[in-house]
Coordinates of C-alpha atoms and ligand atoms in Angstrom, one line a residue:
X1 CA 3.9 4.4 16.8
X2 CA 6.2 7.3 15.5
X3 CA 7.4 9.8 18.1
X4 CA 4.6 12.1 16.9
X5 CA 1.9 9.5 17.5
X6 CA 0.0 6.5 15.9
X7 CA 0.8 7.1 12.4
X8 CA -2.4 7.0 9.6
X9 CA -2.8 6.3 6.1
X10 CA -6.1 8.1 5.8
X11 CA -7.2 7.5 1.6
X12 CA -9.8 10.3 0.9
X13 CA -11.8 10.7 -2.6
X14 CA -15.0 10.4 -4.1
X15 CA -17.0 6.8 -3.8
X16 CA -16.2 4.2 -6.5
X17 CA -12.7 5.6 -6.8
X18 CA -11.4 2.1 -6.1
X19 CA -10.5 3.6 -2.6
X20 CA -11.5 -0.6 -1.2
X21 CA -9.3 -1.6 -3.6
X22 CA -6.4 0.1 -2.5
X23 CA -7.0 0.0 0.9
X24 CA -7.2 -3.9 1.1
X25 CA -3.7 -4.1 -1.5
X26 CA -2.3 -1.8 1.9
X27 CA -3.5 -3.9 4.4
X28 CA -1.4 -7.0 3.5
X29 CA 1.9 -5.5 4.2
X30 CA 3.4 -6.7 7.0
X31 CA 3.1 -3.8 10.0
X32 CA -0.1 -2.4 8.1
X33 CA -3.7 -2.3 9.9
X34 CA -6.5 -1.9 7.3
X35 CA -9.9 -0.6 9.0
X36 CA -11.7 0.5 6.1
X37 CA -14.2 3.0 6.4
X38 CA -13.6 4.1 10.0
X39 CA -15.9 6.9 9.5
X40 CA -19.1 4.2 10.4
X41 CA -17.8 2.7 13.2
X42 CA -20.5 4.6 14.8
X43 CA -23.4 4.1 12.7
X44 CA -23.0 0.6 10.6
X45 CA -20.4 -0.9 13.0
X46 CA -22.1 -0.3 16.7
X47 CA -25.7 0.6 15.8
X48 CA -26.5 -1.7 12.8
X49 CA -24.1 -4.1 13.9
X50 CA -23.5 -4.8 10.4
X51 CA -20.6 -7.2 9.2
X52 CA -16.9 -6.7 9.7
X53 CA -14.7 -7.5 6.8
X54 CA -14.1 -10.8 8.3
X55 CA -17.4 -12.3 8.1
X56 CA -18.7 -12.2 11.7
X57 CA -21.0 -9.4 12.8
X58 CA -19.5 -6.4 14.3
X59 CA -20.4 -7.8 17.6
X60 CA -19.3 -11.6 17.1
X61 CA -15.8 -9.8 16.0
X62 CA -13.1 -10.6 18.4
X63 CA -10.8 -8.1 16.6
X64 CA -13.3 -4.9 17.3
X65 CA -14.3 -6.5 21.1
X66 CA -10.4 -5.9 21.8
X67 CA -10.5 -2.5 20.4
X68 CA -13.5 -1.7 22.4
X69 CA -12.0 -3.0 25.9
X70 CA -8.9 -0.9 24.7
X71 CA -10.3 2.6 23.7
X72 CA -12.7 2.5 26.1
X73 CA -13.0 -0.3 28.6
X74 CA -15.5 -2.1 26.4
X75 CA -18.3 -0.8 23.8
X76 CA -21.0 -1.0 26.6
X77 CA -19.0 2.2 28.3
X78 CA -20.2 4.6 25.7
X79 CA -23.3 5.7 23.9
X80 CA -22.6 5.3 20.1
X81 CA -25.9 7.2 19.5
X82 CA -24.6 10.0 21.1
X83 CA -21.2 10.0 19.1
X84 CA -23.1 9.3 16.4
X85 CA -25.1 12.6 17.3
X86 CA -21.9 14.3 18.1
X87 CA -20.4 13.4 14.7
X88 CA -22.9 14.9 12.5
X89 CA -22.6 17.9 13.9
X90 CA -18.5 18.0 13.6
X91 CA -17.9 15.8 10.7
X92 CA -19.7 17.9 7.9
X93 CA -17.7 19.4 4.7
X94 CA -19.5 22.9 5.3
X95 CA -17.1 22.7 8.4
X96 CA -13.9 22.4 6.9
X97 CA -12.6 25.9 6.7
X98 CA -13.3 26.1 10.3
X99 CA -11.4 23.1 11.0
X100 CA -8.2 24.8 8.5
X101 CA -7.5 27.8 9.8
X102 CA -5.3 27.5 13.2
X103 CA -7.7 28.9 15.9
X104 CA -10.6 27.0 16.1
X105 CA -13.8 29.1 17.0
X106 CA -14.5 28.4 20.6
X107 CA -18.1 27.3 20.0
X108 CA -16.9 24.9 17.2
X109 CA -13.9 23.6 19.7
X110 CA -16.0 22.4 22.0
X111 CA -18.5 20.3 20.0
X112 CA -15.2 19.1 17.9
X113 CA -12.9 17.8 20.9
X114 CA -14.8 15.5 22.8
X115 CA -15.5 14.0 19.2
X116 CA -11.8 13.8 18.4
X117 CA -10.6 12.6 21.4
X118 CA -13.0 9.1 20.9
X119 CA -11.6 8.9 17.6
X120 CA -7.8 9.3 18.3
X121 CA -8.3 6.6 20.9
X122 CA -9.9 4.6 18.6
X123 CA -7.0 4.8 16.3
X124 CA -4.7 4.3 19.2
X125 CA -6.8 1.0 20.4
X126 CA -6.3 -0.4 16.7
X127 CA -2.7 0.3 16.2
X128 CA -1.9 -1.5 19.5
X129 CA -4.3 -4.6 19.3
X130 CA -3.1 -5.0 15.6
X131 CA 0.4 -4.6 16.7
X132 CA 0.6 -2.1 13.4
X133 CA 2.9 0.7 12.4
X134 CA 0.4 2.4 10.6
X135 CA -3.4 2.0 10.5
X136 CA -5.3 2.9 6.8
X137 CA -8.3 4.7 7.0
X138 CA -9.9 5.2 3.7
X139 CA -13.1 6.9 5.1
X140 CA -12.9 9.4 1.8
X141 CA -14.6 12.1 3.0
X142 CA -12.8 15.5 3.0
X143 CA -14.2 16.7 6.0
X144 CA -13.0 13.5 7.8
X145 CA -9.6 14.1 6.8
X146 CA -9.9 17.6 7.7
X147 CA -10.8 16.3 11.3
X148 CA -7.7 14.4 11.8
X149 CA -5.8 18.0 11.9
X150 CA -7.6 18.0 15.5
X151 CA -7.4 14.4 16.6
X152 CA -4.8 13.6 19.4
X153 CA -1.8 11.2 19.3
X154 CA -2.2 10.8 16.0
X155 CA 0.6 11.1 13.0
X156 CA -1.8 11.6 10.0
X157 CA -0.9 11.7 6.4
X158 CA -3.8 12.1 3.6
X159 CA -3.9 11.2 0.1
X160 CA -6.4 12.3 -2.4
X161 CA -7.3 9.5 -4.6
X162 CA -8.9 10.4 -8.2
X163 CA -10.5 8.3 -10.8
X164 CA -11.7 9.5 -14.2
X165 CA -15.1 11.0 -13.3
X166 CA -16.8 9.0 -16.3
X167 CA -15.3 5.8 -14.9
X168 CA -17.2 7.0 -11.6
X169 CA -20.3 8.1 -12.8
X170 CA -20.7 5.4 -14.7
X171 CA -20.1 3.1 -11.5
X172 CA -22.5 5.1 -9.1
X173 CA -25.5 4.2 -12.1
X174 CA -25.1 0.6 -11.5
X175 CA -26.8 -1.8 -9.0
X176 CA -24.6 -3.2 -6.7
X177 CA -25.6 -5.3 -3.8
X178 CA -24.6 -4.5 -0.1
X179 CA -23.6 -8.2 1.6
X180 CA -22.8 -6.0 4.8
X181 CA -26.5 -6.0 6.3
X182 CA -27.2 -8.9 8.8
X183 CA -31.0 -8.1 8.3
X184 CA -32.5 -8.6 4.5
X185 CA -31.2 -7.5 1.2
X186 CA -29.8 -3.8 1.0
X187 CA -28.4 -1.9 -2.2
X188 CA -25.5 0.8 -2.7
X189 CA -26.5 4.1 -3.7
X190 CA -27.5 4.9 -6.9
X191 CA -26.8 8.7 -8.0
X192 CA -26.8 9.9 -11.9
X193 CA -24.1 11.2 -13.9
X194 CA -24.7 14.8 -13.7
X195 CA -24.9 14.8 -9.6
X196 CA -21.7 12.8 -9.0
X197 CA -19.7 15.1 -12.0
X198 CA -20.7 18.0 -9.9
X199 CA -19.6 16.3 -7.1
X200 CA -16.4 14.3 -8.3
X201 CA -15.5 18.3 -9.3
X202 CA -16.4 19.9 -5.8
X203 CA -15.0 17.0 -3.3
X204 CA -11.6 16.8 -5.1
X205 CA -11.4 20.9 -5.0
X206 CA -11.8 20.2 -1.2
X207 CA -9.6 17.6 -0.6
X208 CA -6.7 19.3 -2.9
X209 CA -7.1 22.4 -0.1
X210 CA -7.2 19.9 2.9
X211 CA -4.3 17.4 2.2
X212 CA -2.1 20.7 2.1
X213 CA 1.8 18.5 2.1
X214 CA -0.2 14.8 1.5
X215 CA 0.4 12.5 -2.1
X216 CA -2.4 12.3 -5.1
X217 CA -3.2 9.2 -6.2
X218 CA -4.9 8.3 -9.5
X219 CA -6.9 5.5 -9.4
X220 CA -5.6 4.2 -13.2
X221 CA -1.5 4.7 -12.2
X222 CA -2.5 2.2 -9.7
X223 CA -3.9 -0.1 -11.7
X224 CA -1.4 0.0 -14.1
X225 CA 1.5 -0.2 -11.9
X226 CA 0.2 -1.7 -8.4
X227 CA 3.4 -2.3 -6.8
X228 CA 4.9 0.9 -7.4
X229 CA 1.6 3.0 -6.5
X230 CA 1.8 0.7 -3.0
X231 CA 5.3 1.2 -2.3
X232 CA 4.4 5.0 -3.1
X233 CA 1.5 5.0 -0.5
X234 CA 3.5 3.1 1.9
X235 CA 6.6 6.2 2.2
X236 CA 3.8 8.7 2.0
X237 CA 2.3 6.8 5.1
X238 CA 6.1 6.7 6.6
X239 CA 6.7 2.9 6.4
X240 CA 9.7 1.8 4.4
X241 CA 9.0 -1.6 3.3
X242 CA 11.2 -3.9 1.6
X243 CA 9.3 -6.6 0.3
X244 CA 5.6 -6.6 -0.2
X245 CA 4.7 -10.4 -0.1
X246 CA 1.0 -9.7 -1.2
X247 CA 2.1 -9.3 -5.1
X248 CA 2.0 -12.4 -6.4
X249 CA 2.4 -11.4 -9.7
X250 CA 2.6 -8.0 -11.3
X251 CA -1.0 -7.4 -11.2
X252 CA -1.8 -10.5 -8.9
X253 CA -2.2 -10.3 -5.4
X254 CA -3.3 -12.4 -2.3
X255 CA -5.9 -11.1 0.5
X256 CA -5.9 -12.2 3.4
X257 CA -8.8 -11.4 5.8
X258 CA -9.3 -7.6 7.4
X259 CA -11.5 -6.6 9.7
X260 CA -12.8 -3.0 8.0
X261 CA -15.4 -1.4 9.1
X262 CA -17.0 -0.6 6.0
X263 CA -16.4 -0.1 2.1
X264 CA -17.3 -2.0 -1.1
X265 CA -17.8 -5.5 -1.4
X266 CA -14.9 -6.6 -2.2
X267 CA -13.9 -6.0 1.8
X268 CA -15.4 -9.4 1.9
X269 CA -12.7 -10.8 -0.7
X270 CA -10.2 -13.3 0.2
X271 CA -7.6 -15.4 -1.9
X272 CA -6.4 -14.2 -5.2
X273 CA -7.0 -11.6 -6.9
X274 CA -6.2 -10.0 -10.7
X275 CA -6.0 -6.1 -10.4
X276 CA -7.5 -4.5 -13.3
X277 CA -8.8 -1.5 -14.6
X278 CA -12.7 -1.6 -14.4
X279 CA -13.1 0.9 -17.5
X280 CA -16.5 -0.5 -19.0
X281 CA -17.5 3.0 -19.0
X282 CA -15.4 3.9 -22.1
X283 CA -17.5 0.9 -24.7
X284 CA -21.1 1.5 -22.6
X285 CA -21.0 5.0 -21.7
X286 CA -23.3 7.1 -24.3
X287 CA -21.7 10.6 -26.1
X288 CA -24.4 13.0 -24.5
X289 CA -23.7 11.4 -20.5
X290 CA -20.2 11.6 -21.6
X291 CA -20.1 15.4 -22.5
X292 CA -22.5 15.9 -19.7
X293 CA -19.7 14.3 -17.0
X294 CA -16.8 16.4 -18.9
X295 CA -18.4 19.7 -18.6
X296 CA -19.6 19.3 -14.6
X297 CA -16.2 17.5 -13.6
X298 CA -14.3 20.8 -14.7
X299 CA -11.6 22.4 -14.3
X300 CA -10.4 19.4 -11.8
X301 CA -10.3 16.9 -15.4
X302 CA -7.7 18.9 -16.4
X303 CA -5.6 19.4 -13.2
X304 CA -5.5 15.3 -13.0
X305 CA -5.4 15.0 -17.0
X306 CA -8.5 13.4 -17.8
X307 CA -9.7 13.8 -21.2
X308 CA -13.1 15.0 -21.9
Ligands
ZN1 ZN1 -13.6 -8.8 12.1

């Protein structure tokens, strides 16, 4: 903990940016907790009781029992349905120029504390059960990181991680199976090309306005150059590291469990693993979807120099 509070990695971005990725290459350092996808603690963690990144359900975890018993004297003190409730009506992008400027509107205060309080101890009970100097969050969403502003005892810094929108695009028209349901068979979203340009274009516009001081991050500098993009992350995040035991090779690296919250499957992944750059998108992709995804995604392509 830094004088100024729990200090927080928090990775925001559009889905399929790779944010999993990067979030589990983070949580191997030494003095790094990796949550993953804080945001639905609420909802998939408490209420679906879906798995943690360790295997167990959310409930069989011992890792998230402790954080309960920490942030709030045990899970069965508070009502997730009711934070759940609370956080919908907070945690919403139409919200975030409310939650920039520096006086809060009174009405909008009070709906927004009692919200940010549970969250800052949550971040609080995770830093100390872990033992961590900083906790990663890559929850993405630019409202979420707008929130922190208002969480207590917290030291957050954001970083807006991009990926070519046609590499995106192309990722949110697959089928991908969900192996985080403990009930049946469930699928990630699928959303076409022309929806997710428009909104690869509109989420990075926001988070550029809410990371104000925070790093940017593109998804294929990581993938090229792993180590350097962690160390990167890792000052941005105020850790100084010296070594960074989980590259075992330039693009190699070894994953040890995490508990995260949520994410993409590979949350589940332990063992080795080769880091590289999932760009099927430029053989498969057809001309027309192509042009389509250039023309919604701008101007943003050309502020992180994507071609069309
Ligand atoms: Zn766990």
């Amino acid at each position: 903990m830094s004088a100024n509070g729990v200090r927080v990695l928090f990775i925001g971005g559009l889905g399929r940016s790779g944010s999993t990725l990067i979030d589990r290459v983070l949580g191997q350092t030494p003095g790094v907790c990796s949550v993953g996808e804080l945001v639905f603690l609420w909802e998939r963690g408490l209420l679906a009781n879906e798995r943690c990144g360790c295997g167990e359900p959310f409930d069989g975890c011992p890792f998230w029992k402790e954080v309960g018993v920490r942030a709030f004297g045990g899970w069965d003190r508070i009502d997730p349905a009711a934070i759940l409730a609370r956080q919908g009506r907070v945690d919403r992008n139409r919200y975030v120029p409310a939650m920039l400027v520096p006086a809060v509107a009174p009405a909008y205060r009070r709906r927004l504390e009692p919200y940010a309080e549970a969250v800052g101890r949550l971040y609080k009970a995770v830093a100390a059960v872990a033992g961590a100097a900083l906790v990663v969050d890559s929850s993405k969403h630019a409202s979420t990181a707008a929130l922190l502003r208002h969480v207590p005892g917290i030291d957050a810094r954001i970083v807006q991680l991009v990926r070519d929108p046609h590499g995106v695009a192309w990722s949110w028209s697959k089928t991908v199976e969900r192996p985080d349901a403990t009930d049946g068979v469930s699928l990630m979203a699928r959303v076409g090309p022309a929806r997710i340009a428009a909104r690869w274009q509109s989420y990075n516009a926001l988070l550029a306005l809410v990371r104000s001081s925070g790093g940017v991050l593109r998804y294929e500098d990581f993938v090229d150059r792993p180590e350097h993009a962690t160390r990167r992350l890792l000052a941005l995040g105020g850790l100084a590291v010296d070594a960074l035991p989980q590259f075992t090779g330039p693009r190699t690296v070894a994953l040890d469990v995490d508990h995260t919250v949520a994410g993409n499957p590979l949350r589940f992944r332990t063992g080795e693993l080769q880091i590289r750059a999932d760009d099927e998108w430029r053989r498969a992709m057809p001309r027309a979807r192509r042009l389509l995804v250039s023309t919604l995604a701008f101007p943003s392509t050309v502020r992180y120099r994507y071609a069309p």
